[in-house]
Tab-separated table of C-alpha atoms and ligand atoms in Angstrom:
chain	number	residue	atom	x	y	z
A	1	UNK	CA	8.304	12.273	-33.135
A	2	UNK	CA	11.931	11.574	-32.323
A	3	UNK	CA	12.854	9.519	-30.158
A	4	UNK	CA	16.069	8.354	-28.256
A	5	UNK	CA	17.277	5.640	-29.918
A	6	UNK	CA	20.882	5.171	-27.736
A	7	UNK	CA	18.679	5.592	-24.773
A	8	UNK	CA	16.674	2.772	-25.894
A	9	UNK	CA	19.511	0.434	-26.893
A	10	UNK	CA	21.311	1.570	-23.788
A	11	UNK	CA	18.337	0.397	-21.748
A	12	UNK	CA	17.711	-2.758	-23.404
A	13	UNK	CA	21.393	-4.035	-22.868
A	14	UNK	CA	21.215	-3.013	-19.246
A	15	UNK	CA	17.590	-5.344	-18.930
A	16	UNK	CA	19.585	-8.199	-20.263
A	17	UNK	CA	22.348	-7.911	-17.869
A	18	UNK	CA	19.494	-7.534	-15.180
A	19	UNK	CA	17.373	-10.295	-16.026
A	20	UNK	CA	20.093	-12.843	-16.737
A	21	UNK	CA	20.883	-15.940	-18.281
A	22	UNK	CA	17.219	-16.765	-18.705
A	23	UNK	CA	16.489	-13.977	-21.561
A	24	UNK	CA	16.448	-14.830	-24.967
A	25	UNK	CA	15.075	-11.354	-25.828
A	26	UNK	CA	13.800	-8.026	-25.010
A	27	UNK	CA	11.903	-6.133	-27.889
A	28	UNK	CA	10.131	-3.038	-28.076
A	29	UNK	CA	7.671	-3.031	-30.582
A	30	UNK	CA	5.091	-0.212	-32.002
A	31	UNK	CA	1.377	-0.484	-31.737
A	32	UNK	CA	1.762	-1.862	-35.429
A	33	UNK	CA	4.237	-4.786	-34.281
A	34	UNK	CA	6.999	-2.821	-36.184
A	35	UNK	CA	10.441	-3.801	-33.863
A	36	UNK	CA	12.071	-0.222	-32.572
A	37	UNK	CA	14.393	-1.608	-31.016
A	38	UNK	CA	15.841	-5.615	-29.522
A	39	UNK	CA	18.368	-7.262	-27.859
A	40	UNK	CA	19.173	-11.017	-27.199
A	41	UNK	CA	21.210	-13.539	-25.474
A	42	UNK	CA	23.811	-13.260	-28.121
A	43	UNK	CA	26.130	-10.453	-28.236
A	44	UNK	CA	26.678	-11.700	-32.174
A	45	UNK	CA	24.985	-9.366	-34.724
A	46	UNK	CA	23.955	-12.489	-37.387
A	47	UNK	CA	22.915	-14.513	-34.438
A	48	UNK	CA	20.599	-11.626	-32.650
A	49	UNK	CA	19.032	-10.719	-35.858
A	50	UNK	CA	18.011	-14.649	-36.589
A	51	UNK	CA	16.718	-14.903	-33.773
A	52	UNK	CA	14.676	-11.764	-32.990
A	53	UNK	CA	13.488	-12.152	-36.558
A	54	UNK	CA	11.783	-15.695	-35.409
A	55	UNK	CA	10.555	-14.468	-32.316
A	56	UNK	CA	8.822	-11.829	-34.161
A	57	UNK	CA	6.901	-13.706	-36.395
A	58	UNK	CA	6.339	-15.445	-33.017
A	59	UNK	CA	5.356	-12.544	-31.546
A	60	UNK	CA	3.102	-10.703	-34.209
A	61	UNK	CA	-0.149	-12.357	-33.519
A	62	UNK	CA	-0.050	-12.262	-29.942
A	63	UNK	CA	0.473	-8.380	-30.423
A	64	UNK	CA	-2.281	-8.485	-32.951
A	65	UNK	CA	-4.765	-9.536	-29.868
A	66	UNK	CA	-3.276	-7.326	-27.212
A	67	UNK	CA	-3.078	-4.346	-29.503
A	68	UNK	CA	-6.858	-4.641	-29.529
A	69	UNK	CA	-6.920	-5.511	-25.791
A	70	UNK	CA	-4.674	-2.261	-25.322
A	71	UNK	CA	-6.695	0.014	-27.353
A	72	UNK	CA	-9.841	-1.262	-25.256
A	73	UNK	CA	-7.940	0.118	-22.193
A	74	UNK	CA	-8.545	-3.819	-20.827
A	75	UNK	CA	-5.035	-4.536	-21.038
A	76	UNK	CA	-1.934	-3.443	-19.071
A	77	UNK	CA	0.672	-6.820	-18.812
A	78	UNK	CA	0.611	-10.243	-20.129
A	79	UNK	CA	2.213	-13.807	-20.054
A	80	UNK	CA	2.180	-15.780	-22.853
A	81	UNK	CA	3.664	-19.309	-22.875
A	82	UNK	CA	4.797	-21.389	-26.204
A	83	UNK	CA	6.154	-24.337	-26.577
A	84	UNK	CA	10.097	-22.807	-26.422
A	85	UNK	CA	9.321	-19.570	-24.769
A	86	UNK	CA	7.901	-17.314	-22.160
A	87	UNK	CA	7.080	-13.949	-22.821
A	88	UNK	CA	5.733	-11.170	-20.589
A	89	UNK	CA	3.825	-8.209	-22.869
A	90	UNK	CA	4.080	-4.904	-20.921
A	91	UNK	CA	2.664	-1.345	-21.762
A	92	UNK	CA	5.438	0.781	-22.266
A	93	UNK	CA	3.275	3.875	-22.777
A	94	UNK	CA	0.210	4.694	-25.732
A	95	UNK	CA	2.867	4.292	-28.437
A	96	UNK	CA	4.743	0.913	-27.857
A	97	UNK	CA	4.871	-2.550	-26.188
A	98	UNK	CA	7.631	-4.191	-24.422
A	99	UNK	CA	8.322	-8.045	-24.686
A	100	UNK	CA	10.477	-10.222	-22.914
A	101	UNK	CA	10.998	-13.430	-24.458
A	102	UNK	CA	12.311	-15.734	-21.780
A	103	UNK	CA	13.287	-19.494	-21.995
A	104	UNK	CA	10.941	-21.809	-21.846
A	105	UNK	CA	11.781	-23.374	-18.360
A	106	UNK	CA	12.224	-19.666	-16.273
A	107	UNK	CA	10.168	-18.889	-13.997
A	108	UNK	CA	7.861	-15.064	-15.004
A	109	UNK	CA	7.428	-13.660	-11.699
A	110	UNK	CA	10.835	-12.851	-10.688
A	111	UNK	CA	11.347	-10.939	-14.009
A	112	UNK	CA	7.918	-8.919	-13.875
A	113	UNK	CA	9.443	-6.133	-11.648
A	114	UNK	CA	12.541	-5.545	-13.870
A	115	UNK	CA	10.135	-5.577	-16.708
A	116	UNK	CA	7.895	-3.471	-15.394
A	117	UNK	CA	10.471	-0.862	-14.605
A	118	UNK	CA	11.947	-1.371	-18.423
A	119	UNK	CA	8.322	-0.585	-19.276
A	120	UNK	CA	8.377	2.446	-17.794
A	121	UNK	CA	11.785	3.784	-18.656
A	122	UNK	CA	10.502	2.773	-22.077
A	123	UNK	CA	7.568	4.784	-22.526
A	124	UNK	CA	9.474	7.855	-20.527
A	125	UNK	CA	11.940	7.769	-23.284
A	126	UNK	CA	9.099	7.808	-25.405
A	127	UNK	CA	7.760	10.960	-24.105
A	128	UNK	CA	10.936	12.504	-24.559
A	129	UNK	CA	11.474	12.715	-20.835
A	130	UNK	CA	14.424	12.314	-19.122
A	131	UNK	CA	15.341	9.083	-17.600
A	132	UNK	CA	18.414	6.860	-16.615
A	133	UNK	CA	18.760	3.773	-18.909
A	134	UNK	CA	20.589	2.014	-15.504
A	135	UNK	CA	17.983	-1.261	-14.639
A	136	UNK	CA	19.078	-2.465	-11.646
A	137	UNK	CA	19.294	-6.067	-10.828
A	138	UNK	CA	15.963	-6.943	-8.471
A	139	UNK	CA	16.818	-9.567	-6.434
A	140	UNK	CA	13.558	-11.706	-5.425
A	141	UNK	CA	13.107	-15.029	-3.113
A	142	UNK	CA	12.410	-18.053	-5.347
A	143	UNK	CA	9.558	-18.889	-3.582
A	144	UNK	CA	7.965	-15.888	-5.104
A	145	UNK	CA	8.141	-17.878	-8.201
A	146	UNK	CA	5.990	-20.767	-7.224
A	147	UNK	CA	3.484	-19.998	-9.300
A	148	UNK	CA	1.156	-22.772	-11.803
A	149	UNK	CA	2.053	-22.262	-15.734
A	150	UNK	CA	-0.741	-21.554	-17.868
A	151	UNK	CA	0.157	-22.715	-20.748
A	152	UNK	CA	-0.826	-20.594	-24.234
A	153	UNK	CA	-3.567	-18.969	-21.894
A	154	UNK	CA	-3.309	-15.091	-21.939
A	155	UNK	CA	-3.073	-14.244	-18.311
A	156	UNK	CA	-4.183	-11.069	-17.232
A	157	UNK	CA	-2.515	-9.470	-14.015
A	158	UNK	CA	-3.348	-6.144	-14.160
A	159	UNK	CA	-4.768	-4.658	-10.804
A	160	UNK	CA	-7.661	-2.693	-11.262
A	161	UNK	CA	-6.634	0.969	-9.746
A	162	UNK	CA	-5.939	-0.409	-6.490
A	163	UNK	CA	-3.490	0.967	-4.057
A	164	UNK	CA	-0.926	0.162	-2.104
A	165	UNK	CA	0.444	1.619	0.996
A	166	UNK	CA	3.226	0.080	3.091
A	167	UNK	CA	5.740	1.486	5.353
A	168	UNK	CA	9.599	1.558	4.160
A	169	UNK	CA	12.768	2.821	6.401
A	170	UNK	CA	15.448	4.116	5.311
A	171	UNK	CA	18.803	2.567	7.791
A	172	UNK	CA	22.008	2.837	7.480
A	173	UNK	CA	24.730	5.327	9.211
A	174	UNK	CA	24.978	8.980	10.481
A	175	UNK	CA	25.348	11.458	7.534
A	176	UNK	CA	25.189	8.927	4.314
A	177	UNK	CA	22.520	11.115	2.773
A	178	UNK	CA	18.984	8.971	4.213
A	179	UNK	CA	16.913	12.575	5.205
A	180	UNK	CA	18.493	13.624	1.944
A	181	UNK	CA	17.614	10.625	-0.016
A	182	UNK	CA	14.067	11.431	1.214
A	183	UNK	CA	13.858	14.875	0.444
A	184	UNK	CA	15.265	14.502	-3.021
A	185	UNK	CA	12.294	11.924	-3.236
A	186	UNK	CA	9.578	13.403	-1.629
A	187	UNK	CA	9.915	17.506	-2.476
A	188	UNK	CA	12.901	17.266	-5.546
A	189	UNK	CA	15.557	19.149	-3.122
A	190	UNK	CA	18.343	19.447	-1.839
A	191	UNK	CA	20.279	20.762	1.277
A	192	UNK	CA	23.304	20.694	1.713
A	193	UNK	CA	23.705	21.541	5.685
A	194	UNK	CA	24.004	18.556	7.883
A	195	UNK	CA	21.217	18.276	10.484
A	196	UNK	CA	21.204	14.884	12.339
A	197	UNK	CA	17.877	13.275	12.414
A	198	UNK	CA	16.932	12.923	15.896
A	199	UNK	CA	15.314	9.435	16.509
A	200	UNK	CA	13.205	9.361	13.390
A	201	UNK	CA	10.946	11.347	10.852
A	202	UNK	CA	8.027	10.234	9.257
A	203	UNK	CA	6.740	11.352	5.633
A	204	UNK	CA	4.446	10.259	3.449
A	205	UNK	CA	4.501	10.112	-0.496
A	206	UNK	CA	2.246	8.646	-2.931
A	207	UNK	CA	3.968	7.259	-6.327
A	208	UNK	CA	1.670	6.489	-9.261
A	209	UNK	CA	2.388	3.460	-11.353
A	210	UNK	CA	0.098	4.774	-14.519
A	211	UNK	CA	0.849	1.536	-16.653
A	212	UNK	CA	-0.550	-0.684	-13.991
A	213	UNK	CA	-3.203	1.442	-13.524
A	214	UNK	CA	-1.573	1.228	-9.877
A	215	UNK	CA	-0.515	3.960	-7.253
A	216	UNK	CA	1.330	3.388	-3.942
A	217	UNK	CA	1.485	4.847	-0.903
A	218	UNK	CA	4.777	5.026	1.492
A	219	UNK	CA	4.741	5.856	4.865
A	220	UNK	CA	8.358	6.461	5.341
A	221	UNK	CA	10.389	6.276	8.180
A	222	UNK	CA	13.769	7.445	8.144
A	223	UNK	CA	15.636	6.458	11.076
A	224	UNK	CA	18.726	8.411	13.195
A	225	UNK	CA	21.854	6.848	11.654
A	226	UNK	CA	23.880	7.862	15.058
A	227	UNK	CA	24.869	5.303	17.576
A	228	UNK	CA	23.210	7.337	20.361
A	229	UNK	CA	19.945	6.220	18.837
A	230	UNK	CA	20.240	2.524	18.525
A	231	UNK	CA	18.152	1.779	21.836
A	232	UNK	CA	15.167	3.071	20.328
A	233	UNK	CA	15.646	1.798	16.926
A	234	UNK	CA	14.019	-1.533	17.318
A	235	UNK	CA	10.665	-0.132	18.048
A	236	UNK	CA	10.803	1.818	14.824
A	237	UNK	CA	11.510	-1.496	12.309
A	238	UNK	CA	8.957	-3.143	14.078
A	239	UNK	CA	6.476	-4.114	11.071
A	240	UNK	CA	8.165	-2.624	8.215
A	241	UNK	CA	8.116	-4.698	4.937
A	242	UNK	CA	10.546	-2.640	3.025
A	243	UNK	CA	13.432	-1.209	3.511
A	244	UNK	CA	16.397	0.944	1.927
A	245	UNK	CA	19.964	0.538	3.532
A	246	UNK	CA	22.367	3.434	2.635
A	247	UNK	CA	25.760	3.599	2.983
A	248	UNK	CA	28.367	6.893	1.583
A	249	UNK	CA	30.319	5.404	-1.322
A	250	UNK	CA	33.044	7.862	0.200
A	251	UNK	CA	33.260	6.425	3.459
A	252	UNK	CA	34.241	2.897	3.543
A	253	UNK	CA	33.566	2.585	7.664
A	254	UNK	CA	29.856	3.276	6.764
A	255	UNK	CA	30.069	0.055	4.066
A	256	UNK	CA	31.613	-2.402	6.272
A	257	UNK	CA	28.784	-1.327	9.121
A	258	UNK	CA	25.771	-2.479	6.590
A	259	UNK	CA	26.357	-6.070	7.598
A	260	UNK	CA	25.038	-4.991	11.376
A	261	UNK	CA	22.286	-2.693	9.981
A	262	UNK	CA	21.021	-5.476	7.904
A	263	UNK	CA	21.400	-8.042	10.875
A	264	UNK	CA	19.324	-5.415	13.258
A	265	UNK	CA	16.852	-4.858	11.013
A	266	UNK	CA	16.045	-9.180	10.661
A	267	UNK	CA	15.890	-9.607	13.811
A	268	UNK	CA	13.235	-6.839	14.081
A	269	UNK	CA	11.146	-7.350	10.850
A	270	UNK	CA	12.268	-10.498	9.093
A	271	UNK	CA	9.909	-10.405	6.255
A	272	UNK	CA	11.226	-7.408	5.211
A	273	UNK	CA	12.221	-6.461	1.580
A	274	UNK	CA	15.746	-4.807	1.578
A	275	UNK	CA	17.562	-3.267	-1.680
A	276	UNK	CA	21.642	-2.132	-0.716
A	277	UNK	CA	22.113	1.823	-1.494
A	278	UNK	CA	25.225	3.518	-2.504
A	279	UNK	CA	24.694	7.097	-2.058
A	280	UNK	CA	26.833	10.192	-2.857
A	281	UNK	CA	27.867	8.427	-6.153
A	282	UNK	CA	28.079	12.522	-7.587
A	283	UNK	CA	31.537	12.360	-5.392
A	284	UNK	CA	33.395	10.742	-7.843
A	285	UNK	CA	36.866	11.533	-6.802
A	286	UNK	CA	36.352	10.612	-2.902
A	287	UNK	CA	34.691	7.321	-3.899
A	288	UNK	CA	35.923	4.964	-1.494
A	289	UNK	CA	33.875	1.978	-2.137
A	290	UNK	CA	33.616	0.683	-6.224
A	291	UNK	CA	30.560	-0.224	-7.678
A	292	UNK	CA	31.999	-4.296	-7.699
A	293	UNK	CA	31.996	-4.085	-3.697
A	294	UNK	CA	28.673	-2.753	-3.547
A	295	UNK	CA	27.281	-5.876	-6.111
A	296	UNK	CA	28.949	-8.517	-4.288
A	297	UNK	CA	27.686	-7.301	-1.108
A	298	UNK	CA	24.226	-7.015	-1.998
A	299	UNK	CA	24.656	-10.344	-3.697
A	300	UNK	CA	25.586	-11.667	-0.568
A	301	UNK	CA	22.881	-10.496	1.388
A	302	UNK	CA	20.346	-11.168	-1.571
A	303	UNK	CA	19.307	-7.958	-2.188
A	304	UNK	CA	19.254	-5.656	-5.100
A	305	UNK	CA	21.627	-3.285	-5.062
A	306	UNK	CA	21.929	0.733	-6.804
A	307	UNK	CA	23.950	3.740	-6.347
A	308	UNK	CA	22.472	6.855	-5.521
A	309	UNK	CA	23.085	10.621	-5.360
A	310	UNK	CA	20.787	12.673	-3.230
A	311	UNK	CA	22.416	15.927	-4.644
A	312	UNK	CA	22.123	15.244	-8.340
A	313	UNK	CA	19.134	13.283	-7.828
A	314	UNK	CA	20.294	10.046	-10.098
A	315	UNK	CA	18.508	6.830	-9.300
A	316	UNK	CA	16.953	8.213	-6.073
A	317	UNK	CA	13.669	7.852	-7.854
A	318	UNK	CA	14.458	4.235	-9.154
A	319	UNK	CA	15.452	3.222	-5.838
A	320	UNK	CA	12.294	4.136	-4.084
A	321	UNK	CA	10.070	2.601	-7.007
A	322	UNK	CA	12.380	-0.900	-7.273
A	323	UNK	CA	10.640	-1.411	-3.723
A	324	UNK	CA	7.384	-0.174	-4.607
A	325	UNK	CA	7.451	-2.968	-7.542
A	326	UNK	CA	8.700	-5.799	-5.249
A	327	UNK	CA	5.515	-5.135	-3.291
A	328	UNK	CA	3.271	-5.029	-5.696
A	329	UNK	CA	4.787	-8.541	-6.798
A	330	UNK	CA	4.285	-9.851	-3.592
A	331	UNK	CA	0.522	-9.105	-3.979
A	332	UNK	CA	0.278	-10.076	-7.102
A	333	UNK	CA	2.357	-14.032	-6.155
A	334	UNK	CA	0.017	-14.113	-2.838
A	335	UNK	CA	-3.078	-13.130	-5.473
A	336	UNK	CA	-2.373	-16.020	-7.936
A	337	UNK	CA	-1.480	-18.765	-5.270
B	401	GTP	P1	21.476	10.977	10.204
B	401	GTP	O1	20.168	11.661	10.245
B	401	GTP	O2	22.431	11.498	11.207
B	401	GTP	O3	21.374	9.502	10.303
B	401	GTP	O4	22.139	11.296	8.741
B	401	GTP	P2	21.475	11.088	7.311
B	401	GTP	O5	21.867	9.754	6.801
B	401	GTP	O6	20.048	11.420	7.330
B	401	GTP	O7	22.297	12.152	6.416
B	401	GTP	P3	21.770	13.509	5.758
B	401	GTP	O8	20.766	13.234	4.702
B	401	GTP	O9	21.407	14.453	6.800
B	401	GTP	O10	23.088	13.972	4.951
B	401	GTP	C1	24.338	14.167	5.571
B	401	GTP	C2	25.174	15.127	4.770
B	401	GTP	O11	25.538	14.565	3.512
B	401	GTP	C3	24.479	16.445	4.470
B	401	GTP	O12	25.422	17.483	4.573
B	401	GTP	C4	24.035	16.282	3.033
B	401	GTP	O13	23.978	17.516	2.346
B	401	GTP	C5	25.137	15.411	2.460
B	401	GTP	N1	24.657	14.543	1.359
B	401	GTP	C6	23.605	13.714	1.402
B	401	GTP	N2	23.457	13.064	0.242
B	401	GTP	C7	24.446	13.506	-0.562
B	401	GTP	C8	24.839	13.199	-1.922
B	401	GTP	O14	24.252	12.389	-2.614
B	401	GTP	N3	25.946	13.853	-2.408
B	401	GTP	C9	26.629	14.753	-1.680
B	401	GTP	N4	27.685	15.346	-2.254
B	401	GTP	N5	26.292	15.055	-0.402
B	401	GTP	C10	25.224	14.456	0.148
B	402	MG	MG1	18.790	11.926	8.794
């Protein structure tokens, strides 16, 4: 078997830039407890390989019992506290396990989507499929992380095959790509015509989470970006708990509008989760808005933030499941409290 080792290092270094200053590590590890791959909080060869090589040792006999766990099929993600550290064990696939070794004072649940997704990418790469390395940064409200610590207790979160389904809209302006971001989702195409959406359309797509044993279910709503529709608009947020907000990197008027999309939608459905989309990234010479503007944005609004391209299909899939996993985190905080 051969697998993509600069993928994997590639990914690793982007989960440490999207987790933050609270990782110490991320490790992939083999059924065995071998190390495939690791990165740390220190960019310093000597220093990294110190310290992953303790936090293996660490790591080895907690592997020893989930290995079994895993091989039992009873197993899918785990916390595991020490003294210094918190680490998170997920499935990444049959073949390997990823760990996060956080410090010892962070809090787990606003990690578990990022490492869920790293999971995932993981054991992709392992199947020798293709898959961006890009983790996004998944922004999630504090209180999310209000959560007891079990200390050295093996804490099992896995949901057993249960579903999800929730309804997501898609906002944002006329023509930045939302009924294409949908279609490139929901059927893997692409059209290049321009047909306005008139008021909305409504699809449905189911999206399987096999690692956590998990599927969801979105009833999508993708709303008419032109100003002639705004009067009706409101009715459509009403009760939606997730939403995507596109803008066209190559049209800066459509950026600078996102501030009164994201104020509309509030007011309408204030418990809503939001991530910030940049789409028509594949126009690389018309690109009007940077990547930096995009961040900062999102980082103002607190949301996570990705760019997108509805033609070449990059990150369209990431950007649907990102809000699929801060759902299921939701459940899984509201489960525990
Ligand atoms: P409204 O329904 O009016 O709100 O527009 P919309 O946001 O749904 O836009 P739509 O998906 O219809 O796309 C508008 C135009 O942009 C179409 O011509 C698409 O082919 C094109 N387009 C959408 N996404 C992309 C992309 O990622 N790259 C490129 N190059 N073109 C895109
Ligand atoms: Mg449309």
């Amino acid at each position: 078997m051969t697998v993509d080792r600069e993928k994997l290092s590639a990914l690793l270094k982007w989960y440490r830039q999207a987790v933050g200053d609270d990782l110490i590590a991320a490790i992939i590890v083999d059924r065995e407890g071998l190390i495939m791959d690791a990165v740390s909080s220190s960019e310093e060869k000597s220093v990294e390989e110190e310290l992953v090589g303790g936090i293996s040792t660490l790591v080895e006999p907690v592997l020893e019992r989930i290995t079994k766990e895993f091989s039992s099929g009873s197993f899918g993600t785990g916390t595991f506290d020490t003294d210094e550290y918190r680490l998170i064990f997920c499935e990444a696939g049959d073949l390997a396990v990823f760990v996060t070794v956080l410090d010892g004072l962070a809090m787990v649940d606003p990690v578990l989507p990022t490492a869920y997704l790293a999971a995932e990418k993981i054991s992709r790469v392992f199947d020798g499929r293709s898959v961006s390395p890009v983790i996004p940064k998944i922004m999630t409200d504090k209180e999310g992380g209000k959560i007891e610590r079990e200390l050295n207790k093996l804490k099992k979160i896995k949901s057993k095959g249960d579903e999800y389904a929730f309804k997501l809209i898609l906002a944002g302006d006329g023509a930045v790509g939302k009924t294409s971001m949908v279609h490139r989702f929901v059927e893997g195409k692409f059209e290049s015509n321009y047909k306005a959406t008139i008021g909305v359309s409504i699809m449905k797509k189911e999206c399987e989470f096999p690692g956590l044993d998990t599927s969801v279910r979105f009833v999508l709503w993708d709303l008419a970006g032109q100003t002639q529709f705004r009067r009706v608009r409101k009715t459509y947020l009403k009760n939606a708990e997730a939403g995507i907000v596109v803008y066209d990197v190559t049209r800066k008027a459509t950026f600078e509008n996102i501030k009164d999309w994201y104020e509309d939608i509030k007011s309408s459905a204030p418990a809503i989760s939001l991530i910030l989309v940049g789409n028509k990234n594949d126009l690389v010479d018309q690109k009007e808005v940077s990547h930096e503007e995009g961040q900062q944005l999102a980082d103002s609004l607190g949301v996570s933030y990705i760019e997108t391209s509805a033609k070449t299909g990059e990150n369209i899939e990431d950007a649907f499941r990102m809000l699929a996993l801060e759902q299921i985190k939701k459940y899984f905080s509201a489960e525990k409290v």
